[in-house]
Structures are given as C-alpha cells and as structure tokens.
Amino acid sequence: QELEDGPFSFHRASLADPHFRADVLAGLAASPRAIPARWFYDRRGSELFEAITELPEYYPTRTETALLESIAGDLAALAAPDAAVVEFGSGSSVKTPRLLRAIEPAAYVPIDISGEFLRHSAAQLSQAFPGLPVYPVEADFLRPVPLPEQVAKMPKLGFFPGSTIGNMNAWHAIDLLRAMREWLGEGARLLIGMDRVKSPEILVPAYDDASGVTAAFNLNLLERINRELDGTIPMDAFRHRAIWNADYARIEMHLEAQRDVDFSVAGRPFHLRAGETIHTENSHKYGPNGARQLLRAGGWTPIEQWTDEKDWFALILCEA
Ligand code: AVI
C-alpha cells in the first residue's frame, strides 16, 4: 500500500484547515496509517525544516547550492538571454540568487502558496537585483498556474530545486512535470534538482540526525494535530523513525507507537498497538536512469546534467 501524497507545496497557514482535518482523520483510520507530508509545514514545521537544511548530516541543500555555484558558467551559456525564470515553490532559498546571478534573466516569477512569504522573499530579491522585474504569483502549483501577462512572450526556464519532486510518488511527479510543461509553454526549459540513490549509511542519518531536529520536525505533526484539531495524542508515546526502503529507493519517515495508545482527534477515538506506525513522508532518490525515465515520462527531455564530485545530488536541465 502506498502513502497517497500528491505534489506538495508548503502550507504555512496557522489556522486549522478543513483539508488538514480530512487528511488526518482519513489517514489515522487507514491501513496502513499515513498522513501526507504537506502538513509538516506550519510555521513551526517550516522553521524546523530550515534548521534541517543546516544540519551536518543533511547534505542535499548545501550540495545543491554549491553545485549551482560551480555550474554558473555552463548555465549562462545554456539559458536563453531573454528568458523568464519561473521558480516553483520559491522561497527563502539561498539557491535563487545564485541562479539569477548566473543567467541574468529578463524576469523572475516566483510561485508560492504563501502570499506573506512570497512578498517577503520577492522584496528581498528586488533589492538584491534592482534591474530585474519580479512578478510574484501566489498559487498552489498543484492547480493550473496563471503566469503573468508580462512574461507571456518570453521563453521560460522553470526552476524546481531541492529535490521536492522526490516527496511525490512517481505518478504524481509525472502529472506535475506534465503540468509544468504546459504552463511554461513552447520552447521552455526546466532545471530540476534530484537527490541521488546512495548508501543508507549516508541517507538514514540525513533523515535521523544526532541532534534530533528531524525527529522534532516529524513529531511536530502530532503537536500540530493536538493544537489545531483538538487532539489528545500523548507525545511521549511516539518516536521518529527513518527507514531506507530499497525496493522503492526511498527514505520513509514514520511515527512509531512505543506502547499501546488511545487518543482522540476532533472527537474521534483512535487506538494504535505498540510498534504500529503512522507513515508521514517519502523521499525518493533517483539514479541517472530513473531520473531520465521520470523526466521523459513527464514530457521533458534531459539535455545536460551536473552532479557534485561524490555524485550525491544532480541538477538536470531539460527541454520541453
Ligand atoms: C522538502 N524535501 C525535499 C525534504 C526531503 O529531503 O525530502 C523534506 C525533509 N524531510 C525530512 N528532512 C527533510
């Protein structure tokens, strides 16, 4: 049975959301129990995720950022000079200025679900790049994204860093890639970050760090349920687990009951036996062939790829 997590984007709203309630109640009653990873990202969860990106064990962010820096010359040569960069799930990312400096685009379109967050990062970027027109779009890129009129005639370079694609099942990833191809239009290109398959000795600590930040990130989901959905989950009854699932080439995060436990959420009773888990996240890793197959199935042709010297993380440039 699969964790049914669609393409997620960052949900930073702090008020209880009816979709959150529905996903949690259905997910806790399912077998196996599973709650989509998109619900990690309340304010606290977003802060904890930022902290994860700075952990010594969590290599993806720093590896991708250094890679972007090192391929700036190649990118400058490959990108159309009058292109508009369209970033999916843009944010406080330290990666964006590196890309913008490298290719000097004609416009930048950050797309994010959180308007507050988007305005803040757009303002910061406008300051750092005074001549660059920035057209923020507040939207959930799971649904059709209307691109601003001003960039309609420009060739587009989609930017989807961070290996966020890895948090989706293959069929959702393919749907999203196809949708991006449609939104970006004729002649578009896409620069996408994908985390590579590697030894579980590297992968597991990246998702189960010694200082317990990832554990706090995972457990915050239960705290959020208690806070927003009137839950009575005893926090000491659960522990964070990160497991490498070799069959699916993915890290799975779970919350494991340490003992038999009873609680209620929004008035509904639940019982978990000791050892039962709630599956909270998949983070798929791709080898070179898997990455190419996924991108092709999504309607994109890889034309260039770069990896760091350990081959831990790949940036892949595709054309529509
Ligand atoms: C956002 N996403 C790409 C992260 C990942 O690595 O899958 C989320 C994360 N979960 C635990 N640590 C980081």
Short mmCIF file of C-alpha atoms and ligand atoms in Angstrom, two decimals:
data_model
loop_
_atom_site.label_atom_id
_atom_site.label_comp_id
_atom_site.label_asym_id
_atom_site.label_seq_id
_atom_site.Cartn_x
_atom_site.Cartn_y
_atom_site.Cartn_z
CA GLN A 1 0.00 0.00 0.00
CA GLU A 2 1.29 3.45 -0.94
CA LEU A 3 1.37 6.66 1.02
CA GLU A 4 -1.00 8.80 -1.04
CA ASP A 5 0.92 12.02 -1.06
CA GLY A 6 0.41 14.24 -4.05
CA PRO A 7 2.74 17.00 -5.17
CA PHE A 8 3.06 19.08 -2.08
CA SER A 9 3.82 22.68 -1.57
CA PHE A 10 4.48 24.49 1.61
CA HIS A 11 1.41 25.14 3.74
CA ARG A 12 2.27 27.86 6.19
CA ALA A 13 -1.21 28.83 7.34
CA SER A 14 -1.62 28.54 11.08
CA LEU A 15 -5.41 28.21 11.23
CA ALA A 16 -6.95 24.75 11.09
CA ASP A 17 -7.71 23.89 7.53
CA PRO A 18 -10.66 21.61 6.63
CA HIS A 19 -8.36 19.68 4.27
CA PHE A 20 -5.93 19.12 7.15
CA ARG A 21 -8.74 17.74 9.30
CA ALA A 22 -9.99 15.48 6.50
CA ASP A 23 -6.48 14.17 5.65
CA VAL A 24 -5.65 13.49 9.31
CA LEU A 25 -8.92 11.72 10.14
CA ALA A 26 -8.79 9.60 6.97
CA GLY A 27 -5.05 8.92 7.37
CA LEU A 28 -5.31 7.81 11.00
CA ALA A 29 -8.17 5.45 10.13
CA ALA A 30 -6.41 3.97 7.06
CA SER A 31 -4.43 0.76 6.98
CA PRO A 32 -1.50 1.30 6.99
CA ARG A 33 -1.92 4.68 8.67
CA ALA A 34 -0.47 7.59 6.70
CA ILE A 35 -0.69 11.41 6.74
CA PRO A 36 0.58 13.43 3.71
CA ALA A 37 3.90 15.21 4.21
CA ARG A 38 2.44 18.54 3.05
CA TRP A 39 1.05 19.01 6.58
CA PHE A 40 4.51 19.27 8.15
CA TYR A 41 4.81 22.87 7.09
CA ASP A 42 3.02 25.05 9.61
CA ARG A 43 5.13 27.93 10.96
CA ARG A 44 7.00 25.71 13.43
CA GLY A 45 7.45 22.97 10.83
CA SER A 46 8.84 25.46 8.29
CA GLU A 47 11.31 26.73 10.90
CA LEU A 48 12.37 23.17 11.72
CA PHE A 49 12.79 22.43 8.02
CA GLU A 50 15.07 25.48 7.68
CA ALA A 51 17.09 24.11 10.62
CA ILE A 52 17.28 20.68 8.91
CA THR A 53 18.87 22.26 5.82
CA GLU A 54 21.78 23.42 8.02
CA LEU A 55 22.41 20.09 9.77
CA PRO A 56 25.80 18.44 9.17
CA GLU A 57 24.04 15.17 8.22
CA TYR A 58 21.55 16.79 5.79
CA TYR A 59 23.72 17.10 2.67
CA PRO A 60 21.11 17.94 -0.08
CA THR A 61 20.76 21.70 0.43
CA ARG A 62 24.43 22.51 0.73
CA THR A 63 25.39 20.11 -2.06
CA GLU A 64 22.84 21.56 -4.49
CA THR A 65 23.76 25.15 -3.58
CA ALA A 66 27.49 24.51 -4.17
CA LEU A 67 26.67 22.70 -7.41
CA LEU A 68 24.64 25.65 -8.69
CA GLU A 69 27.53 27.95 -7.87
CA SER A 70 30.02 25.75 -9.69
CA ILE A 71 27.96 25.41 -12.90
CA ALA A 72 27.14 29.12 -13.21
CA GLY A 73 29.24 29.43 -16.38
CA ASP A 74 27.56 26.45 -18.05
CA LEU A 75 24.11 27.76 -17.15
CA ALA A 76 24.89 31.20 -18.51
CA ALA A 77 25.85 29.62 -21.84
CA LEU A 78 22.78 27.35 -21.99
CA ALA A 79 19.97 29.71 -20.95
CA ALA A 80 18.22 31.95 -23.45
CA PRO A 81 19.31 35.57 -22.80
CA ASP A 82 15.75 36.93 -22.73
CA ALA A 83 14.32 34.12 -20.58
CA ALA A 84 11.97 34.47 -17.63
CA VAL A 85 12.88 32.24 -14.68
CA VAL A 86 9.78 30.63 -13.13
CA GLU A 87 10.51 29.09 -9.72
CA PHE A 88 8.08 26.50 -8.33
CA GLY A 89 7.65 26.63 -4.56
CA SER A 90 10.05 29.51 -4.35
CA GLY A 91 11.09 30.72 -1.02
CA SER A 92 13.76 31.89 1.25
CA SER A 93 16.00 29.72 -0.88
CA VAL A 94 19.66 30.68 -0.94
CA LYS A 95 19.78 28.97 -4.32
CA THR A 96 17.70 31.53 -6.21
CA PRO A 97 20.26 34.40 -6.18
CA ARG A 98 22.89 32.01 -7.47
CA LEU A 99 20.76 31.06 -10.46
CA LEU A 100 19.75 34.68 -11.14
CA ARG A 101 23.37 35.86 -10.97
CA ALA A 102 24.43 33.07 -13.34
CA ILE A 103 21.89 33.58 -16.10
CA GLU A 104 20.80 37.21 -15.71
CA PRO A 105 17.20 36.56 -16.84
CA ALA A 106 14.78 39.15 -18.26
CA ALA A 107 12.27 38.49 -15.45
CA TYR A 108 11.75 36.33 -12.37
CA VAL A 109 8.41 34.72 -11.46
CA PRO A 110 8.37 33.09 -8.00
CA ILE A 111 5.32 30.90 -7.35
CA ASP A 112 4.39 30.07 -3.77
CA ILE A 113 1.24 29.18 -1.87
CA SER A 114 2.01 31.57 0.98
CA GLY A 115 1.42 35.20 -0.04
CA GLU A 116 3.16 36.64 3.02
CA PHE A 117 6.24 34.53 2.45
CA LEU A 118 6.25 35.27 -1.27
CA ARG A 119 6.04 39.06 -0.85
CA HIS A 120 8.85 39.00 1.69
CA SER A 121 11.23 36.98 -0.48
CA ALA A 122 10.24 38.92 -3.66
CA ALA A 123 11.05 42.20 -1.89
CA GLN A 124 14.44 40.85 -0.78
CA LEU A 125 15.28 39.70 -4.30
CA SER A 126 14.23 43.00 -5.86
CA GLN A 127 16.64 44.72 -3.51
CA ALA A 128 19.49 42.38 -4.41
CA PHE A 129 18.73 42.58 -8.17
CA PRO A 130 17.48 46.17 -8.70
CA GLY A 131 17.15 45.93 -12.51
CA LEU A 132 15.24 42.65 -12.51
CA PRO A 133 11.43 42.69 -12.92
CA VAL A 134 9.93 40.32 -10.30
CA TYR A 135 6.33 39.12 -10.76
CA PRO A 136 5.30 37.01 -7.74
CA VAL A 137 2.40 34.60 -8.23
CA GLU A 138 0.50 33.44 -5.16
CA ALA A 139 -0.73 29.99 -6.17
CA ASP A 140 -0.69 26.33 -5.33
CA PHE A 141 1.21 24.81 -8.21
CA LEU A 142 -0.85 21.63 -7.85
CA ARG A 143 -3.51 23.51 -9.81
CA PRO A 144 -3.16 25.44 -13.09
CA VAL A 145 -0.87 28.41 -12.53
CA PRO A 146 -1.69 31.63 -14.42
CA LEU A 147 1.63 33.17 -15.44
CA PRO A 148 1.74 36.99 -15.56
CA GLU A 149 0.95 38.70 -18.86
CA GLN A 150 4.35 40.49 -18.78
CA VAL A 151 6.26 37.24 -19.34
CA ALA A 152 3.84 35.75 -21.89
CA LYS A 153 6.19 36.25 -24.86
CA MET A 154 9.45 35.38 -23.09
CA PRO A 155 10.97 31.88 -23.27
CA LYS A 156 10.65 30.25 -19.85
CA LEU A 157 13.18 28.48 -17.66
CA GLY A 158 11.37 26.54 -14.91
CA PHE A 159 13.40 26.08 -11.71
CA PHE A 160 12.41 23.29 -9.32
CA PRO A 161 15.26 22.80 -6.85
CA GLY A 162 15.56 20.99 -3.53
CA SER A 163 14.56 17.51 -4.73
CA THR A 164 10.97 18.37 -3.79
CA ILE A 165 9.97 16.10 -6.69
CA GLY A 166 11.29 13.24 -4.51
CA ASN A 167 8.49 13.77 -1.98
CA MET A 168 5.96 12.68 -4.60
CA ASN A 169 5.05 9.25 -5.82
CA ALA A 170 6.13 8.67 -9.42
CA TRP A 171 2.64 9.12 -10.89
CA HIS A 172 2.11 12.42 -9.07
CA ALA A 173 5.59 13.56 -10.09
CA ILE A 174 4.80 12.76 -13.73
CA ASP A 175 1.48 14.63 -13.55
CA LEU A 176 3.25 17.68 -12.12
CA LEU A 177 6.06 17.60 -14.69
CA ARG A 178 3.46 17.43 -17.48
CA ALA A 179 1.53 20.32 -15.97
CA MET A 180 4.72 22.40 -15.72
CA ARG A 181 5.43 21.72 -19.38
CA GLU A 182 2.00 23.03 -20.28
CA TRP A 183 2.25 26.15 -18.09
CA LEU A 184 5.75 27.03 -19.29
CA GLY A 185 4.79 26.61 -22.93
CA GLU A 186 6.55 26.09 -26.22
CA GLY A 187 10.36 26.05 -26.13
CA ALA A 188 10.53 26.01 -22.32
CA ARG A 189 13.37 24.54 -20.31
CA LEU A 190 13.38 23.13 -16.80
CA LEU A 191 16.25 22.99 -14.30
CA ILE A 192 15.39 20.42 -11.65
CA GLY A 193 17.26 19.19 -8.56
CA MET A 194 17.10 15.45 -7.82
CA ASP A 195 18.70 13.63 -4.92
CA ARG A 196 20.68 10.53 -5.94
CA VAL A 197 20.41 6.96 -4.63
CA LYS A 198 23.30 6.38 -2.23
CA SER A 199 24.34 4.28 0.73
CA PRO A 200 21.79 4.02 3.58
CA GLU A 201 24.71 4.90 5.85
CA ILE A 202 24.57 8.42 4.41
CA LEU A 203 20.82 8.56 3.79
CA VAL A 204 19.44 7.39 7.13
CA PRO A 205 21.40 9.88 9.32
CA ALA A 206 20.34 12.67 6.91
CA TYR A 207 16.77 11.90 7.98
CA ASP A 208 17.56 10.91 11.58
CA ASP A 209 20.19 13.37 12.75
CA ALA A 210 22.09 13.12 16.02
CA SER A 211 20.71 16.38 17.40
CA GLY A 212 17.08 15.30 16.90
CA VAL A 213 15.94 18.17 14.64
CA THR A 214 14.35 15.83 12.08
CA ALA A 215 12.67 13.93 14.92
CA ALA A 216 11.22 17.23 16.18
CA PHE A 217 10.10 18.07 12.60
CA ASN A 218 8.27 14.72 12.30
CA LEU A 219 6.80 14.86 15.83
CA ASN A 220 5.62 18.45 15.25
CA LEU A 221 2.93 16.94 13.03
CA LEU A 222 1.39 15.32 16.12
CA GLU A 223 1.73 18.56 18.07
CA ARG A 224 0.02 20.39 15.22
CA ILE A 225 -2.83 17.84 15.29
CA ASN A 226 -3.19 18.38 19.05
CA ARG A 227 -3.09 22.18 18.61
CA GLU A 228 -5.34 22.61 15.61
CA LEU A 229 -7.63 19.58 15.66
CA ASP A 230 -8.29 19.29 19.36
CA GLY A 231 -6.14 16.16 19.61
CA THR A 232 -5.16 14.30 22.78
CA ILE A 233 -2.14 12.43 21.37
CA PRO A 234 0.37 11.74 24.18
CA MET A 235 3.66 12.96 22.72
CA ASP A 236 5.77 10.56 24.79
CA ALA A 237 4.02 7.58 23.16
CA PHE A 238 5.60 8.20 19.72
CA ARG A 239 9.09 8.21 18.31
CA HIS A 240 10.55 9.28 14.98
CA ARG A 241 11.74 6.57 12.59
CA ALA A 242 13.61 6.99 9.29
CA ILE A 243 13.86 3.83 7.16
CA TRP A 244 15.55 3.18 3.82
CA ASN A 245 13.10 1.23 1.62
CA ALA A 246 15.39 -0.26 -1.04
CA ASP A 247 12.51 -1.66 -3.12
CA TYR A 248 11.13 1.83 -3.67
CA ALA A 249 14.51 3.63 -3.46
CA ARG A 250 13.17 5.99 -0.84
CA ILE A 251 13.60 7.15 2.71
CA GLU A 252 10.36 6.75 4.64
CA MET A 253 9.59 8.71 7.75
CA HIS A 254 7.22 7.18 10.28
CA LEU A 255 5.94 7.94 13.77
CA GLU A 256 6.05 4.72 15.77
CA ALA A 257 3.87 3.98 18.80
CA GLN A 258 6.10 2.99 21.71
CA ARG A 259 3.24 1.31 23.56
CA ASP A 260 -0.47 0.64 23.06
CA VAL A 261 -2.00 4.09 22.89
CA ASP A 262 -5.50 5.61 22.85
CA PHE A 263 -6.29 9.19 21.87
CA SER A 264 -8.88 11.26 20.09
CA VAL A 265 -8.70 13.80 17.25
CA ALA A 266 -11.62 16.14 16.58
CA GLY A 267 -13.67 13.94 18.89
CA ARG A 268 -12.88 10.68 17.03
CA PRO A 269 -11.24 7.88 19.02
CA PHE A 270 -8.12 6.04 17.76
CA HIS A 271 -6.19 3.07 19.11
CA LEU A 272 -2.68 2.09 17.98
CA ARG A 273 -0.86 -1.02 19.13
CA ALA A 274 2.78 -0.85 20.27
CA GLY A 275 5.04 -0.85 17.20
CA GLU A 276 2.36 0.41 14.79
CA THR A 277 3.42 3.41 12.72
CA ILE A 278 1.93 6.45 11.04
CA HIS A 279 3.71 6.92 7.69
CA THR A 280 4.42 10.63 7.25
CA GLU A 281 6.83 11.10 4.33
CA ASN A 282 8.53 9.51 1.35
CA SER A 283 11.72 10.99 -0.04
CA HIS A 284 12.51 9.18 -3.30
CA LYS A 285 16.08 9.04 -4.57
CA TYR A 286 16.91 8.63 -8.24
CA GLY A 287 19.81 7.07 -10.09
CA PRO A 288 20.71 8.53 -13.51
CA ASN A 289 18.40 6.14 -15.40
CA GLY A 290 15.48 6.53 -13.01
CA ALA A 291 15.78 10.32 -13.22
CA ARG A 292 15.82 10.27 -17.04
CA GLN A 293 12.83 7.92 -17.19
CA LEU A 294 10.80 10.04 -14.80
CA LEU A 295 11.58 13.25 -16.69
CA ARG A 296 10.80 11.70 -20.08
CA ALA A 297 7.52 10.30 -18.75
CA GLY A 298 6.75 13.84 -17.60
CA GLY A 299 7.26 15.18 -21.13
CA TRP A 300 10.78 16.61 -20.67
CA THR A 301 13.99 15.65 -22.48
CA PRO A 302 17.14 15.89 -20.35
CA ILE A 303 19.82 17.76 -22.30
CA GLU A 304 22.51 18.31 -19.66
CA GLN A 305 23.17 17.14 -16.13
CA TRP A 306 25.62 18.06 -13.42
CA THR A 307 26.50 16.29 -10.18
CA ASP A 308 28.86 17.04 -7.32
CA GLU A 309 32.13 15.09 -7.11
CA LYS A 310 30.58 12.45 -4.81
CA ASP A 311 27.62 12.04 -7.18
CA TRP A 312 25.20 12.70 -4.30
CA PHE A 313 22.92 15.24 -5.96
CA ALA A 314 22.05 16.06 -9.57
CA LEU A 315 20.86 19.20 -11.33
CA ILE A 316 19.29 18.30 -14.64
CA LEU A 317 18.45 20.70 -17.47
CA CYS A 318 15.60 19.56 -19.71
CA GLU A 319 13.79 20.88 -22.72
CA ALA A 320 10.10 20.56 -23.49
C1 AVI B 1 11.42 19.15 1.25
N1 AVI B 1 12.04 17.84 1.00
C2 AVI B 1 12.78 17.82 -0.25
C3 AVI B 1 12.80 17.30 2.16
C4 AVI B 1 13.41 15.93 1.80
O1 AVI B 1 14.62 15.79 1.94
O2 AVI B 1 12.68 15.04 1.37
C5 AVI B 1 11.94 17.18 3.39
C6 AVI B 1 12.64 16.56 4.57
N2 AVI B 1 12.15 15.65 5.36
C7 AVI B 1 12.99 15.34 6.30
N3 AVI B 1 14.08 16.03 6.12
C8 AVI B 1 13.88 16.83 5.04
#
